[in-house]
Short mmCIF file of C-alpha atoms and ligand atoms in Angstrom, two decimals:
data_model
loop_
_atom_site.label_atom_id
_atom_site.label_comp_id
_atom_site.label_asym_id
_atom_site.label_seq_id
_atom_site.Cartn_x
_atom_site.Cartn_y
_atom_site.Cartn_z
CA MET R 7 -59.90 91.75 -156.90
CA LYS R 8 -63.68 91.67 -157.37
CA GLU R 9 -65.51 94.13 -155.13
CA ILE R 10 -68.85 93.95 -153.34
CA LEU R 11 -70.42 97.23 -152.25
CA VAL R 12 -71.55 97.13 -148.60
CA LEU R 13 -73.81 100.18 -148.42
CA TYR R 14 -75.40 101.13 -145.10
CA TYR R 15 -77.08 103.91 -143.18
CA SER R 16 -76.79 103.94 -139.39
CA HIS R 17 -77.76 106.57 -136.84
CA THR R 18 -76.71 104.93 -133.57
CA GLY R 19 -74.21 102.36 -134.81
CA ALA R 20 -76.00 99.00 -134.88
CA VAL R 21 -76.28 98.76 -138.66
CA ARG R 22 -72.71 100.06 -139.04
CA GLU R 23 -71.51 97.14 -136.89
CA MET R 24 -73.57 94.73 -138.97
CA ALA R 25 -72.05 96.21 -142.16
CA GLN R 26 -68.57 95.43 -140.82
CA LEU R 27 -69.62 91.80 -140.22
CA VAL R 28 -71.17 91.51 -143.69
CA ALA R 29 -67.91 92.93 -145.11
CA ARG R 30 -65.97 90.31 -143.16
CA GLY R 31 -68.11 87.61 -144.80
CA VAL R 32 -67.50 89.11 -148.25
CA GLU R 33 -63.76 88.96 -147.69
CA GLN R 34 -63.97 85.24 -146.83
CA ALA R 35 -64.89 84.57 -150.47
CA PRO R 36 -61.80 83.89 -152.60
CA GLY R 37 -60.78 86.90 -154.72
CA CYS R 38 -63.43 89.21 -153.22
CA ALA R 39 -63.08 92.48 -151.30
CA ALA R 40 -65.68 94.69 -149.62
CA ARG R 41 -66.11 98.36 -150.54
CA VAL R 42 -67.91 99.87 -147.52
CA ARG R 43 -69.88 103.07 -148.10
CA THR R 44 -72.61 105.06 -146.37
CA VAL R 45 -75.19 107.70 -147.30
CA PRO R 46 -75.56 111.19 -145.80
CA LYS R 47 -78.49 112.12 -143.58
CA VAL R 48 -81.29 113.93 -145.36
CA ALA R 49 -82.12 117.41 -144.06
CA ALA R 50 -84.80 120.00 -144.72
CA ALA R 51 -83.57 122.72 -147.10
CA HIS R 52 -83.16 125.28 -144.34
CA GLU R 53 -80.80 123.04 -142.41
CA ALA R 54 -77.05 122.83 -143.07
CA PRO R 55 -76.19 120.52 -146.01
CA ALA R 56 -74.15 117.40 -145.28
CA PRO R 57 -70.38 117.86 -145.52
CA ALA R 58 -68.85 116.49 -148.74
CA VAL R 59 -66.85 113.96 -146.71
CA PRO R 60 -68.17 112.38 -143.47
CA ALA R 61 -66.31 113.37 -140.28
CA SER R 62 -65.70 109.68 -139.51
CA GLY R 63 -66.60 106.22 -140.77
CA ALA R 64 -67.14 105.05 -144.34
CA PRO R 65 -67.05 107.49 -147.28
CA TYR R 66 -70.30 108.51 -148.95
CA VAL R 67 -71.44 106.30 -151.81
CA GLU R 68 -71.30 107.50 -155.42
CA LEU R 69 -73.15 106.02 -158.41
CA LYS R 70 -69.82 104.74 -159.77
CA ASP R 71 -69.56 102.48 -156.68
CA LEU R 72 -72.74 100.70 -157.80
CA GLU R 73 -71.43 100.43 -161.35
CA GLU R 74 -67.96 99.18 -160.43
CA CYS R 75 -68.98 96.56 -157.85
CA ILE R 76 -70.25 93.11 -158.82
CA GLY R 77 -72.87 92.92 -156.02
CA VAL R 78 -74.48 95.04 -153.31
CA ALA R 79 -75.26 94.42 -149.62
CA LEU R 80 -77.70 97.03 -148.38
CA GLY R 81 -78.25 97.83 -144.69
CA SER R 82 -80.64 100.22 -142.97
CA PRO R 83 -82.24 100.59 -139.54
CA THR R 84 -85.96 99.90 -139.45
CA ARG R 85 -88.01 103.11 -139.50
CA PHE R 86 -91.70 102.40 -139.01
CA GLY R 87 -91.29 98.99 -140.65
CA ASN R 88 -89.46 100.46 -143.64
CA MET R 89 -85.95 101.53 -144.64
CA ALA R 90 -84.65 104.87 -143.31
CA ALA R 91 -85.22 107.99 -145.43
CA PRO R 92 -81.51 108.63 -146.21
CA MET R 93 -81.24 105.20 -147.85
CA LYS R 94 -84.51 105.64 -149.78
CA TYR R 95 -83.36 109.13 -150.84
CA PHE R 96 -80.16 107.66 -152.23
CA TRP R 97 -82.03 105.02 -154.27
CA ASP R 98 -84.32 107.74 -155.61
CA SER R 99 -81.20 109.29 -157.17
CA THR R 100 -80.30 106.16 -159.17
CA GLY R 101 -82.75 106.68 -162.08
CA GLU R 102 -79.96 107.27 -164.59
CA LEU R 103 -78.38 103.93 -163.73
CA TRP R 104 -81.79 102.19 -163.82
CA LEU R 105 -82.47 103.59 -167.34
CA LYS R 106 -79.35 101.98 -168.72
CA GLY R 107 -79.79 98.72 -166.76
CA GLY R 108 -76.50 99.20 -164.94
CA LEU R 109 -77.40 96.84 -162.09
CA ALA R 110 -79.48 94.29 -164.01
CA GLY R 111 -78.34 90.75 -163.25
CA LYS R 112 -76.09 91.68 -160.32
CA PRO R 113 -76.85 90.05 -156.94
CA ALA R 114 -77.91 91.94 -153.81
CA ALA R 115 -78.62 91.17 -150.15
CA VAL R 116 -80.19 93.16 -147.31
CA PHE R 117 -79.80 93.60 -143.55
CA THR R 118 -81.48 95.63 -140.81
CA SER R 119 -81.64 96.37 -137.09
CA THR R 120 -84.69 97.10 -134.92
CA ALA R 121 -85.40 98.32 -131.40
CA THR R 122 -88.08 95.68 -130.83
CA LEU R 123 -88.18 92.00 -131.72
CA HIS R 124 -91.38 92.18 -133.76
CA GLY R 125 -90.95 95.79 -134.88
CA GLY R 126 -90.72 95.12 -138.60
CA GLN R 127 -87.47 93.38 -139.51
CA GLU R 128 -89.06 91.33 -142.28
CA THR R 129 -91.10 94.21 -143.73
CA THR R 130 -88.00 96.42 -143.75
CA LEU R 131 -85.92 93.76 -145.47
CA VAL R 132 -88.61 93.21 -148.11
CA SER R 133 -89.06 96.99 -148.61
CA MET R 134 -85.32 97.27 -149.22
CA MET R 135 -85.57 94.60 -151.91
CA LEU R 136 -88.09 96.60 -153.95
CA PRO R 137 -85.74 99.17 -155.55
CA LEU R 138 -83.19 96.40 -156.03
CA LEU R 139 -85.74 94.31 -157.95
CA HIS R 140 -86.72 97.32 -160.07
CA HIS R 141 -83.05 97.58 -160.97
CA GLY R 142 -83.14 93.94 -162.08
CA MET R 143 -80.94 92.70 -159.27
CA VAL R 144 -80.96 89.07 -158.11
CA ILE R 145 -81.80 88.76 -154.40
CA VAL R 146 -79.61 86.53 -152.23
CA GLY R 147 -81.11 85.52 -148.87
CA LEU R 148 -80.24 83.15 -146.04
CA PRO R 149 -81.35 79.53 -146.43
CA TYR R 150 -82.25 77.25 -143.50
CA THR R 151 -79.09 75.29 -144.27
CA GLU R 152 -77.56 78.00 -142.05
CA PRO R 153 -78.00 76.33 -138.59
CA ASP R 154 -78.21 79.74 -136.87
CA LEU R 155 -81.46 80.51 -138.64
CA ARG R 156 -83.17 77.80 -136.59
CA ALA R 157 -81.25 78.48 -133.38
CA THR R 158 -81.59 82.26 -133.09
CA THR R 159 -83.88 83.71 -130.44
CA SER R 160 -83.40 87.30 -131.69
CA GLY R 161 -82.56 88.45 -135.24
CA GLY R 162 -81.84 86.48 -138.40
CA THR R 163 -84.36 85.82 -141.17
CA PRO R 164 -84.43 84.03 -144.53
CA TYR R 165 -84.90 87.46 -146.15
CA GLY R 166 -81.59 88.76 -144.86
CA ALA R 167 -79.59 89.39 -141.70
CA SER R 168 -81.18 91.26 -138.80
CA HIS R 169 -80.43 92.37 -135.26
CA HIS R 170 -82.70 93.06 -132.29
CA ALA R 171 -80.88 96.00 -130.69
CA GLY R 172 -83.34 96.86 -127.90
CA ALA R 173 -85.03 100.19 -127.16
CA ALA R 174 -81.84 101.71 -125.74
CA ALA R 175 -79.49 99.80 -128.09
CA GLU R 176 -78.57 97.79 -125.00
CA ARG R 177 -78.44 94.42 -126.75
CA PRO R 178 -75.10 93.52 -128.37
CA ILE R 179 -75.18 91.56 -131.62
CA SER R 180 -75.76 87.95 -130.54
CA ASP R 181 -73.56 85.11 -131.77
CA PRO R 182 -76.23 83.75 -134.19
CA GLU R 183 -76.96 87.27 -135.51
CA ARG R 184 -73.22 87.87 -136.01
CA ARG R 185 -72.66 84.56 -137.81
CA LEU R 186 -75.67 85.20 -140.05
CA CYS R 187 -74.30 88.65 -141.04
CA ILE R 188 -71.02 87.00 -141.99
CA ALA R 189 -72.82 84.16 -143.82
CA LEU R 190 -74.87 86.70 -145.80
CA GLY R 191 -71.75 88.55 -146.94
CA ARG R 192 -70.03 85.30 -147.89
CA ARG R 193 -73.04 83.96 -149.79
CA LEU R 194 -73.49 87.24 -151.66
CA ALA R 195 -69.83 87.35 -152.66
CA ASP R 196 -69.81 83.68 -153.75
CA VAL R 197 -72.89 84.20 -155.94
CA ALA R 198 -71.56 87.50 -157.32
CA ALA R 199 -68.21 85.95 -158.22
CA LYS R 200 -69.96 83.09 -160.05
CA LEU R 201 -72.28 85.45 -161.94
CA ALA R 202 -69.40 87.75 -162.87
CA GLY R 203 -67.48 84.75 -164.22
C1 FMN T 21 -88.06 107.40 -136.53
C2 FMN T 21 -87.71 106.02 -136.07
C3 FMN T 21 -88.53 104.96 -136.38
C4 FMN T 21 -88.24 103.68 -135.91
N1 FMN T 21 -89.09 102.65 -136.23
C5 FMN T 21 -88.86 101.44 -135.68
C6 FMN T 21 -89.77 100.37 -135.93
O1 FMN T 21 -90.72 100.48 -136.72
N2 FMN T 21 -89.55 99.19 -135.31
C7 FMN T 21 -88.50 99.00 -134.44
O2 FMN T 21 -88.37 97.94 -133.85
N3 FMN T 21 -87.58 99.99 -134.24
C8 FMN T 21 -87.74 101.20 -134.84
N4 FMN T 21 -86.83 102.19 -134.64
C9 FMN T 21 -85.58 101.90 -133.90
C10 FMN T 21 -84.38 101.60 -134.82
O3 FMN T 21 -84.74 100.80 -135.92
C11 FMN T 21 -83.33 100.85 -134.02
O4 FMN T 21 -82.95 101.65 -132.92
C12 FMN T 21 -82.09 100.47 -134.82
O5 FMN T 21 -81.38 99.47 -134.12
C13 FMN T 21 -81.16 101.66 -135.09
O6 FMN T 21 -80.09 101.27 -135.91
P1 FMN T 21 -78.75 102.14 -135.94
O7 FMN T 21 -78.09 102.00 -134.57
O8 FMN T 21 -77.90 101.54 -137.02
O9 FMN T 21 -79.12 103.56 -136.23
C14 FMN T 21 -87.09 103.46 -135.13
C15 FMN T 21 -86.24 104.55 -134.84
C16 FMN T 21 -86.52 105.81 -135.31
C17 FMN T 21 -85.60 106.95 -134.97
#
């Protein structure tokens, strides 16, 4: 079975739910399975370090997950129009892999959630692409051949999947947002399987 890494950070659960939908899309591709992982919170040195294993949810990612998987779907909440610090902190630890070109040529896709409709979904998605491009990864987006991209009145962009969660996370993932998460996972896995031969 070829594996796609679905790597997310989520504080209040919206991006975790999106990650599960992206993983569902990955598993629709013949011969593909999703490996779902998260990253620990970052804390100032005087605070307690993160436990080695999370109390619940996906296990923490290790560099070998990036090496072993044939593609990566990356999800983070929007933080001031950018990815959240724990996800950026993780990518800052991947220099060794970058030096040896471990991810060069593998495909990647991105997804995010925001409190407000125009609060920076696109900028966050593009910011998440930057470390992936430095690693030589091939970005997979969502084309307008996906009917939901035209129909959505909330999240969903050509740059990747997105969700408008509302200020109090009161908005459930809409049907178009959900289908676009699944479509992104499926497209990523299809491309990754082709590239991996
Ligand atoms: C420090 C901080 C910065 C944020 N910045 C933005 C922002 O720029 N735009 C926005 O719409 N929402 C912003 N949010 C809200 C989160 O992106 C939003 O609640 C998201 O759905 C949370 O995802 P999660 O449930 O996976 O943690 C911010 C939240 C925090 C805590």
